[in-house]
Short mmCIF file of C-alpha atoms in Angstrom, two decimals:
data_model
loop_
_atom_site.label_atom_id
_atom_site.label_comp_id
_atom_site.label_asym_id
_atom_site.label_seq_id
_atom_site.Cartn_x
_atom_site.Cartn_y
_atom_site.Cartn_z
CA MET A 10 -11.89 -35.27 -29.08
CA LYS A 11 -12.95 -31.64 -29.69
CA SER A 12 -16.51 -32.47 -28.65
CA ILE A 13 -15.13 -33.63 -25.29
CA LEU A 14 -12.54 -30.91 -24.67
CA LEU A 15 -14.62 -27.84 -25.46
CA PRO A 16 -17.29 -28.53 -22.79
CA LEU A 17 -14.51 -29.20 -20.30
CA LEU A 18 -13.04 -25.76 -20.98
CA PHE A 19 -16.35 -24.11 -20.13
CA LEU A 20 -16.79 -26.25 -17.02
CA THR A 21 -13.35 -25.45 -15.64
CA GLY A 22 -13.73 -21.72 -16.10
CA SER A 23 -12.68 -18.98 -18.48
CA LEU A 24 -9.19 -18.90 -19.94
CA GLY A 25 -6.75 -16.05 -20.12
CA ALA A 26 -3.39 -15.59 -21.74
CA VAL A 27 -0.11 -14.00 -20.77
CA GLY A 28 2.56 -14.26 -23.43
CA GLY A 29 0.29 -16.55 -25.44
CA GLU A 30 -0.04 -19.08 -22.61
CA GLN A 31 -3.56 -20.23 -21.72
CA PHE A 32 -4.60 -20.40 -18.07
CA ARG A 33 -7.71 -20.19 -15.91
CA THR A 34 -8.94 -16.79 -14.79
CA ASP A 35 -11.66 -18.05 -12.43
CA ILE A 36 -9.22 -18.98 -9.62
CA ASN A 37 -9.17 -16.85 -6.47
CA PRO A 38 -6.18 -14.50 -6.96
CA ALA A 39 -5.15 -15.03 -3.34
CA LEU A 40 -4.53 -18.70 -4.12
CA ARG A 41 -2.24 -17.76 -7.00
CA TYR A 42 -0.44 -15.26 -4.77
CA HIS A 43 0.12 -17.87 -2.07
CA GLN A 44 1.54 -20.18 -4.73
CA ALA A 45 3.78 -17.31 -5.84
CA PHE A 46 5.02 -16.88 -2.27
CA LEU A 47 5.92 -20.58 -2.19
CA VAL A 48 8.02 -20.49 -5.36
CA ALA A 49 9.99 -17.38 -4.38
CA PRO A 50 13.70 -18.14 -4.77
CA ASP A 51 15.63 -18.97 -1.63
CA LEU A 52 18.44 -16.46 -2.03
CA SER A 53 21.43 -16.40 0.23
CA GLN A 54 21.68 -13.38 2.52
CA ALA A 55 24.59 -12.10 0.44
CA ASP A 56 22.57 -12.29 -2.77
CA ARG A 57 19.54 -10.70 -1.11
CA ASP A 58 21.64 -7.84 0.24
CA PHE A 59 23.24 -7.40 -3.17
CA LEU A 60 19.83 -6.99 -4.84
CA PHE A 61 17.90 -5.04 -2.27
CA THR A 62 20.33 -2.97 -0.19
CA ASN A 63 21.95 -1.23 -3.14
CA ASP A 64 20.44 1.81 -4.81
CA TRP A 65 20.65 0.80 -8.47
CA ARG A 66 19.29 4.03 -9.91
CA GLY A 67 21.61 5.70 -12.38
CA GLN A 68 23.69 2.55 -12.82
CA ARG A 69 23.92 -0.07 -15.51
CA LEU A 70 22.81 -3.24 -13.80
CA PRO A 71 25.50 -5.92 -13.81
CA GLU A 72 24.87 -9.42 -15.17
CA ARG A 73 24.70 -10.79 -11.65
CA VAL A 74 21.54 -8.74 -11.06
CA GLY A 75 19.91 -10.23 -14.14
CA GLU A 76 20.87 -13.75 -13.13
CA LEU A 77 19.37 -13.33 -9.67
CA LEU A 78 16.20 -11.66 -10.96
CA ALA A 79 15.66 -14.50 -13.45
CA ARG A 80 15.19 -16.79 -10.46
CA TYR A 81 11.94 -14.91 -9.77
CA ASP A 82 10.46 -15.86 -13.17
CA ASN A 83 8.19 -18.58 -11.78
CA GLN A 84 6.94 -16.29 -9.04
CA PHE A 85 6.06 -13.53 -11.49
CA LYS A 86 4.40 -15.99 -13.83
CA LEU A 87 1.86 -16.66 -11.07
CA VAL A 88 1.57 -12.98 -10.06
CA ARG A 89 0.85 -12.05 -13.68
CA GLN A 90 -1.79 -14.75 -13.92
CA ALA A 91 -3.44 -13.56 -10.71
CA ALA A 92 -3.71 -10.06 -12.19
CA GLN A 93 -5.91 -11.45 -14.97
CA ALA A 94 -8.42 -13.09 -12.62
CA VAL A 95 -12.08 -12.28 -13.16
CA VAL A 96 -13.11 -13.29 -9.63
CA PRO A 97 -12.61 -11.30 -6.41
CA CYS A 98 -9.51 -11.76 -4.28
CA ASP A 99 -10.27 -13.38 -0.92
CA TRP A 100 -7.30 -13.92 1.39
CA GLY A 101 -9.37 -16.01 3.79
CA ILE A 102 -8.27 -13.95 6.79
CA ASP A 103 -9.99 -14.97 10.01
CA MET A 104 -10.52 -11.75 11.97
CA SER A 105 -11.76 -13.49 15.13
CA PRO A 106 -8.44 -12.91 16.99
CA GLY A 107 -9.20 -9.18 16.81
CA PRO A 108 -6.11 -6.97 17.15
CA ALA A 109 -3.92 -10.11 17.18
CA THR A 110 -5.02 -11.16 13.69
CA LEU A 111 -2.03 -12.13 11.57
CA LEU A 112 -1.67 -10.73 8.05
CA PRO A 113 1.44 -12.59 6.85
CA HIS A 114 0.82 -11.91 3.18
CA LEU A 115 1.37 -8.15 3.41
CA ALA A 116 5.15 -8.19 3.76
CA ARG A 117 5.40 -10.63 0.87
CA CYS A 118 3.18 -8.43 -1.30
CA LYS A 119 5.45 -5.45 -0.76
CA ALA A 120 8.52 -7.59 -1.41
CA ILE A 121 7.10 -8.64 -4.78
CA ALA A 122 6.55 -4.98 -5.69
CA GLN A 123 10.15 -4.17 -4.76
CA THR A 124 11.33 -7.06 -6.93
CA ALA A 125 9.10 -5.89 -9.78
CA ARG A 126 10.85 -2.54 -9.65
CA LEU A 127 14.25 -4.15 -10.11
CA ARG A 128 13.00 -6.50 -12.80
CA ALA A 129 11.48 -3.57 -14.69
CA MET A 130 14.83 -1.75 -14.56
CA TRP A 131 16.59 -4.86 -15.88
CA PHE A 132 14.08 -5.44 -18.66
CA LEU A 133 14.22 -1.81 -19.78
CA GLN A 134 18.00 -1.85 -19.77
CA ASN A 135 17.84 -4.91 -22.02
CA SER A 136 15.23 -3.55 -24.45
CA GLN A 137 12.32 -5.61 -23.13
CA PRO A 138 9.74 -2.94 -22.26
CA MET A 139 6.78 -5.31 -22.60
CA GLU A 140 8.21 -7.54 -19.87
CA ALA A 141 8.70 -4.49 -17.65
CA ARG A 142 5.11 -3.46 -18.35
CA ASP A 143 3.69 -6.86 -17.44
CA ASP A 144 5.61 -7.10 -14.16
CA LEU A 145 4.61 -3.58 -13.10
CA LEU A 146 0.95 -4.10 -13.95
CA ALA A 147 0.97 -7.42 -12.08
CA ALA A 148 2.54 -5.79 -9.02
CA PHE A 149 0.05 -2.93 -9.21
CA ALA A 150 -2.89 -5.37 -9.23
CA LEU A 151 -1.31 -7.25 -6.32
CA GLY A 152 -1.17 -4.03 -4.32
CA ARG A 153 -4.83 -3.40 -4.94
CA ASN A 154 -5.75 -6.99 -4.08
CA ALA A 155 -3.66 -6.87 -0.90
CA ALA A 156 -6.24 -4.49 0.59
CA ARG A 157 -9.31 -6.59 -0.13
CA ASP A 158 -9.69 -7.57 3.56
CA GLY A 159 -10.67 -4.00 4.49
CA VAL A 160 -7.99 -3.60 7.17
CA LEU A 161 -6.18 -0.28 7.59
CA ILE A 162 -2.65 -1.70 7.46
CA SER A 163 -3.54 -3.58 4.27
CA ALA A 164 -4.72 -0.34 2.66
CA LEU A 165 -1.41 1.28 3.65
CA VAL A 166 0.49 -1.57 1.99
CA GLN A 167 -1.63 -0.95 -1.10
CA ILE A 168 -0.41 2.65 -1.08
CA ALA A 169 3.20 1.53 -0.62
CA VAL A 170 2.94 -0.77 -3.65
CA GLU A 171 1.29 1.92 -5.77
CA ASN A 172 4.06 4.32 -4.82
CA ILE A 173 6.76 1.81 -5.79
CA VAL A 174 5.17 1.27 -9.20
CA CYS A 175 4.53 4.96 -9.88
CA SER A 176 8.07 5.98 -8.93
CA THR A 177 9.47 3.19 -11.11
CA VAL A 178 7.57 4.54 -14.11
CA ALA A 179 8.74 8.10 -13.36
CA GLU A 180 12.40 7.13 -12.84
CA ASN A 181 12.51 5.21 -16.10
CA PHE A 182 10.08 7.33 -18.11
CA TYR A 183 12.45 7.87 -21.05
CA LEU A 184 13.02 4.12 -21.48
CA PHE A 185 9.36 3.29 -22.06
CA PRO A 186 8.09 3.55 -25.67
CA PRO A 187 5.00 5.78 -25.92
CA GLU A 188 2.70 2.84 -26.67
CA ILE A 189 3.92 1.01 -23.56
CA LEU A 190 3.32 4.09 -21.42
CA LYS A 191 -0.21 4.21 -22.77
CA GLN A 192 -0.71 0.54 -21.92
CA LEU A 193 0.61 1.11 -18.41
CA ALA A 194 -1.75 4.03 -17.84
CA ASP A 195 -4.69 2.04 -19.19
CA GLY A 196 -3.70 -0.93 -17.05
CA PHE A 197 -3.59 1.16 -13.89
CA ALA A 198 -7.06 2.51 -14.67
CA ALA A 199 -8.41 -1.00 -15.28
CA ALA A 200 -6.86 -2.54 -12.15
CA PRO A 201 -9.01 -3.77 -9.26
CA PRO A 202 -10.61 -0.81 -7.45
CA ARG A 203 -8.68 0.91 -4.69
CA ALA A 204 -9.50 0.12 -1.08
CA THR A 205 -10.25 3.41 0.65
CA MET A 206 -9.43 4.39 4.19
CA ALA A 207 -13.11 5.09 4.80
CA ALA A 208 -13.98 1.54 3.75
CA CYS A 209 -11.55 0.19 6.36
CA ILE A 210 -13.37 1.71 9.32
CA PRO A 211 -16.00 -1.06 9.77
CA ALA A 212 -13.31 -3.76 9.95
CA GLU A 213 -11.21 -1.68 12.34
CA ASN A 214 -14.23 -1.10 14.56
CA SER A 215 -15.29 -4.76 14.58
CA SER A 216 -11.79 -6.12 15.12
CA PHE A 217 -11.17 -3.87 18.11
CA VAL A 218 -14.26 -2.38 19.75
CA ASP A 219 -16.73 -5.18 18.98
CA TRP A 220 -14.09 -7.84 19.63
CA LEU A 221 -13.20 -6.43 23.06
CA VAL A 222 -16.85 -6.02 24.08
CA VAL A 223 -17.53 -9.66 23.20
CA LYS A 224 -14.49 -10.77 25.20
CA ILE A 225 -15.67 -8.78 28.22
CA LEU A 226 -19.13 -10.33 27.99
CA GLU A 227 -17.53 -13.77 27.83
CA LEU A 228 -15.50 -12.98 30.94
CA GLN A 229 -18.64 -11.79 32.70
CA LYS A 230 -20.40 -15.03 31.83
CA GLU A 231 -17.46 -17.05 33.14
CA ASN A 232 -17.28 -15.01 36.35
CA PRO A 233 -20.88 -14.14 37.37
CA GLY A 234 -20.99 -11.53 40.07
CA ASN A 235 -17.16 -11.30 40.29
CA ASP A 236 -16.20 -8.00 38.69
CA ALA A 237 -12.65 -8.26 40.05
CA ASN A 238 -11.98 -11.42 38.05
CA VAL A 239 -13.57 -9.86 34.97
CA MET A 240 -11.32 -6.82 35.25
CA ALA A 241 -8.27 -9.06 35.70
CA GLY A 242 -9.17 -10.76 32.44
CA VAL A 243 -9.71 -7.44 30.69
CA ARG A 244 -6.32 -6.32 31.91
CA GLU A 245 -4.69 -9.29 30.19
CA LEU A 246 -6.50 -8.40 26.96
CA VAL A 247 -5.37 -4.78 27.12
CA ALA A 248 -1.81 -5.87 27.85
CA SER A 249 -1.80 -7.82 24.59
CA PHE A 250 -1.83 -4.57 22.61
CA GLU A 251 -0.29 -2.27 25.23
CA SER A 252 2.78 -1.71 23.06
CA SER A 253 0.58 -0.12 20.39
CA ALA A 254 -0.29 2.80 22.64
CA GLU A 255 1.44 6.04 21.69
CA GLY A 256 3.42 7.85 24.39
CA GLN A 257 4.07 4.77 26.52
CA THR A 258 7.84 4.73 26.12
CA ARG A 259 8.60 6.67 29.32
CA ARG A 260 8.48 4.69 32.52
CA ASP A 261 7.10 7.61 34.50
CA GLN A 262 3.94 7.70 32.38
CA PRO A 263 0.85 5.68 33.30
CA THR A 264 0.32 2.48 31.34
CA LEU A 265 -2.62 2.06 29.01
CA TRP A 266 -4.31 -0.13 31.59
CA ASP A 267 -3.84 2.52 34.29
CA GLN A 268 -5.53 5.03 32.00
CA VAL A 269 -8.37 2.63 31.17
CA THR A 270 -9.14 1.74 34.79
CA LYS A 271 -9.11 5.39 35.79
CA ALA A 272 -11.43 6.46 32.96
CA ALA A 273 -13.69 3.45 33.57
CA GLY A 274 -13.94 4.01 37.30
CA GLY A 275 -12.38 0.61 37.87
CA THR A 276 -15.44 -1.31 36.71
CA ARG A 277 -16.28 -3.69 33.90
CA SER A 278 -19.33 -1.63 32.93
CA GLY A 279 -17.12 1.46 32.77
CA VAL A 280 -14.80 -0.24 30.28
CA VAL A 281 -17.76 -1.23 28.12
CA ARG A 282 -18.99 2.37 28.24
CA LEU A 283 -15.64 3.61 26.97
CA LEU A 284 -15.82 1.15 24.09
CA ARG A 285 -19.40 2.12 23.22
CA ASP A 286 -18.35 5.78 23.15
CA GLU A 287 -15.52 4.90 20.80
CA ALA A 288 -17.92 3.04 18.49
CA THR A 289 -19.92 6.26 18.13
CA LEU A 290 -16.75 8.09 17.11
CA TYR A 291 -16.04 5.42 14.49
CA GLN A 292 -19.42 6.21 12.94
CA ARG A 293 -18.56 9.90 12.74
CA LEU A 294 -15.11 9.14 11.40
CA ALA A 295 -16.54 7.00 8.59
CA VAL A 296 -18.46 10.01 7.31
CA ILE A 297 -15.49 12.39 7.57
CA MET A 298 -13.02 10.00 5.91
CA ALA A 299 -15.25 9.71 2.85
CA LEU A 300 -15.34 13.49 2.25
CA PRO A 301 -13.51 15.12 -0.69
CA GLN A 302 -10.19 16.68 0.24
CA GLN A 303 -11.28 20.30 0.71
CA GLU A 304 -14.32 19.38 2.81
CA TYR A 305 -12.33 16.77 4.69
CA GLU A 306 -9.63 19.14 5.94
CA ALA A 307 -11.92 21.37 7.99
CA GLN A 308 -13.92 18.57 9.58
CA ALA A 309 -10.86 16.38 10.14
CA ASN A 310 -9.07 19.14 12.01
CA GLN A 311 -12.06 19.64 14.28
CA PHE A 312 -12.39 15.89 14.84
CA SER A 313 -8.66 15.61 15.55
CA ALA A 314 -8.93 18.30 18.22
CA GLU A 315 -11.70 16.30 19.90
CA ILE A 316 -9.57 13.18 19.80
CA GLN A 317 -6.60 14.96 21.36
CA ASN A 318 -8.80 16.28 24.17
CA SER A 319 -10.57 12.97 24.76
CA THR A 320 -10.22 11.34 28.15
CA ASN A 321 -10.99 7.94 26.61
CA PRO A 322 -7.64 6.09 26.36
CA PHE A 323 -9.00 3.71 23.71
CA VAL A 324 -9.63 6.72 21.46
CA SER A 325 -6.05 7.97 21.89
CA LEU A 326 -4.80 4.47 21.08
CA THR A 327 -6.62 3.92 17.78
CA PHE A 328 -7.72 7.16 16.14
CA PRO A 329 -4.54 9.17 15.41
CA ALA A 330 -3.48 6.63 12.75
CA PHE A 331 -6.51 7.41 10.60
CA GLN A 332 -5.61 11.04 9.94
CA LYS A 333 -2.09 10.11 8.81
CA ALA A 334 -3.52 7.34 6.66
CA ARG A 335 -5.93 9.74 4.97
CA GLN A 336 -3.07 12.13 4.21
CA LYS A 337 -1.18 9.29 2.53
CA GLU A 338 -4.33 8.40 0.63
CA PHE A 339 -4.70 11.91 -0.81
CA ALA A 340 -1.00 11.90 -1.69
CA ILE A 341 -1.19 8.63 -3.64
CA MET A 342 -4.38 9.74 -5.37
CA ALA A 343 -2.46 12.77 -6.62
CA GLU A 344 0.53 10.63 -7.62
CA LEU A 345 -1.58 8.17 -9.59
CA ALA A 346 -3.23 11.04 -11.42
CA MET A 347 0.19 12.58 -12.13
CA VAL A 348 1.29 9.37 -13.85
CA GLN A 349 -1.83 9.50 -16.01
CA ALA A 350 -1.21 13.17 -16.74
CA ALA A 351 2.44 12.58 -17.63
CA VAL A 352 1.51 9.89 -20.13
CA GLU A 353 -1.10 12.16 -21.72
CA TYR A 354 1.48 14.94 -21.80
CA LYS A 355 3.95 12.64 -23.53
CA LEU A 356 1.38 11.53 -26.09
CA HIS A 357 -0.63 14.70 -26.69
CA GLY A 358 1.32 17.62 -25.24
CA GLU A 359 -0.33 20.45 -23.31
CA PRO A 360 -3.94 19.44 -24.18
CA GLY A 361 -3.23 15.94 -22.87
CA LEU A 362 -1.83 17.29 -19.62
CA LYS A 363 -4.84 19.50 -19.07
CA SER A 364 -7.21 16.60 -19.71
CA VAL A 365 -6.25 15.10 -16.33
CA ILE A 366 -7.51 16.90 -13.24
CA ASP A 367 -5.63 17.06 -9.95
CA PRO A 368 -7.94 15.10 -7.58
CA CYS A 369 -6.94 17.44 -4.76
CA GLY A 370 -7.27 20.66 -6.73
CA GLN A 371 -9.51 22.60 -9.06
CA GLY A 372 -7.62 22.09 -12.32
CA SER A 373 -4.70 20.35 -13.98
CA PHE A 374 -1.28 19.82 -12.42
CA ALA A 375 1.39 22.51 -12.54
CA VAL A 376 4.20 21.52 -14.91
CA GLN A 377 7.76 22.75 -15.33
CA ARG A 378 11.08 21.50 -16.67
CA PHE A 379 13.35 19.86 -14.12
CA VAL A 380 17.04 20.79 -14.17
CA PHE A 381 19.45 18.69 -12.11
CA GLU A 382 23.09 19.75 -11.74
CA GLY A 383 22.70 22.14 -14.66
CA VAL A 384 21.17 19.56 -17.03
CA ASP A 385 17.54 19.41 -18.17
CA ARG A 386 16.54 15.90 -17.09
CA GLY A 387 12.78 15.92 -17.61
CA PHE A 388 9.66 17.55 -16.23
CA GLU A 389 7.91 17.68 -12.90
CA LEU A 390 4.23 17.74 -12.12
CA LYS A 391 3.05 19.32 -8.90
CA SER A 392 -0.25 18.94 -7.07
CA THR A 393 -1.94 21.54 -4.92
CA TYR A 394 -2.13 18.98 -2.10
CA ALA A 395 0.27 19.69 0.75
CA GLY A 396 -1.30 17.70 3.59
CA ARG A 397 1.98 16.01 4.50
CA GLY A 398 3.79 19.33 4.96
CA PHE A 399 4.91 19.77 1.35
CA ARG A 400 3.29 19.91 -2.05
CA GLU A 401 3.13 16.51 -3.73
CA VAL A 402 5.40 16.34 -6.76
CA LEU A 403 6.49 13.66 -9.23
CA ILE A 404 9.48 14.11 -11.54
CA PHE A 405 9.50 12.23 -14.84
CA VAL A 406 13.01 11.48 -16.07
CA GLU A 407 13.55 12.03 -19.80
CA LYS A 408 17.33 11.79 -19.92
CA ASP A 409 19.86 9.42 -18.36
CA GLY A 410 22.21 10.76 -15.71
CA PRO A 411 22.93 10.87 -11.98
CA PRO A 412 20.01 9.60 -9.85
CA PHE A 413 17.76 11.73 -7.67
CA SER A 414 14.54 11.31 -5.72
CA VAL A 415 11.52 11.68 -7.97
CA ASN A 416 8.87 12.16 -5.28
CA GLY A 417 8.27 12.91 -1.63
CA ASN A 418 9.65 15.70 0.51
CA ASN A 419 13.13 15.15 -0.97
CA ALA A 420 12.06 15.20 -4.62
CA GLY A 421 14.90 16.50 -6.76
CA ASP A 422 17.60 15.68 -4.19
CA ARG A 423 20.45 13.38 -5.11
CA ALA A 424 19.96 9.87 -3.75
CA LEU A 425 22.96 8.51 -1.86
CA PRO A 426 23.87 4.81 -2.27
CA LYS A 427 22.53 2.62 0.51
CA SER A 428 25.51 0.29 0.35
CA SER A 429 28.90 -0.09 -1.25
CA SER A 430 28.42 -3.82 -1.91
CA ALA A 431 27.55 -3.15 -5.56
CA LYS A 432 31.18 -2.36 -6.31
#
């Protein structure tokens, strides 16, 4: 029997283990994630509101929360297994619809991260830090894998998931044993690589500029010598993403199509020229977006000024999102490093803190005690990065008490309950 089974194990792929359970690690993680989506519990609206519209920070979670979260066990079993995969994550997204491409997995990925946050709180409250660790690491890997398609919105969801996980660690810092904090930090470092905003530019270019040029050429082939019909077809294409244009909420403003026809001189070749010009800007943007923070700022500001002064309506439609996305990217890079620094600080004191460099600065993070309502509640780390209008900060809670925001522009402010349904 052994002589038969052992070769089969090698043929079916490598095996991993979570909680001592053996499973295959050579399965596309996206397949496991889709299976996880399918086994998500079908909660009533009342139960869903109870879990996700209440701010549970600073409260002892009632038994009802634990009972509802236990219904996600099968889902997280699959998400944990996917995190152990040794093969790349391929969501199988067909980008041929261009701007109309559907990415239905992204909302579900973020929902799993939000559930992981609640489950971690429950596990920590019930002295199960290893379970909290495994759910958070699985959610973190899911966030990274969510961005494997190279699309900008997917990379932003990756950031959202990373932020959820980092803030969960910070809010519950005092409940994690030191060895579990170390395992979390090591797990974050070993997770699938981050998708960068710069790496998203080729997909954004191909799914918009290249896609629209191909569609125009198809229309030209279908309507030889009839530029009016070609332009009518292009108008329908532009109308499909008209709502994405910024500044089109006022009725007295020209529509995106009005702007395109004016800039293109009312011709099909003029529209193609506008798109070719935009493709050149994408090439420049790819270089700028890959620059380190200090070099990026100067060139990005100059590039942004060009974009604002551009008479190409396609440029105004697509490019402003990249600068905001890059700011969020620098912010999460700082936050991830602050989690690493906080763990080192917990384990090794001042030398540990200084061993982690602020990715947006020249040295380690600034550290100080955090006092809330007259009580020392922990410590805060602060980055030099202030691209979003404030210096990035993350507060690590070391003592139970009233809740407050641990990051963002409102860090240190008391968080108000979102709903009274918890009572």
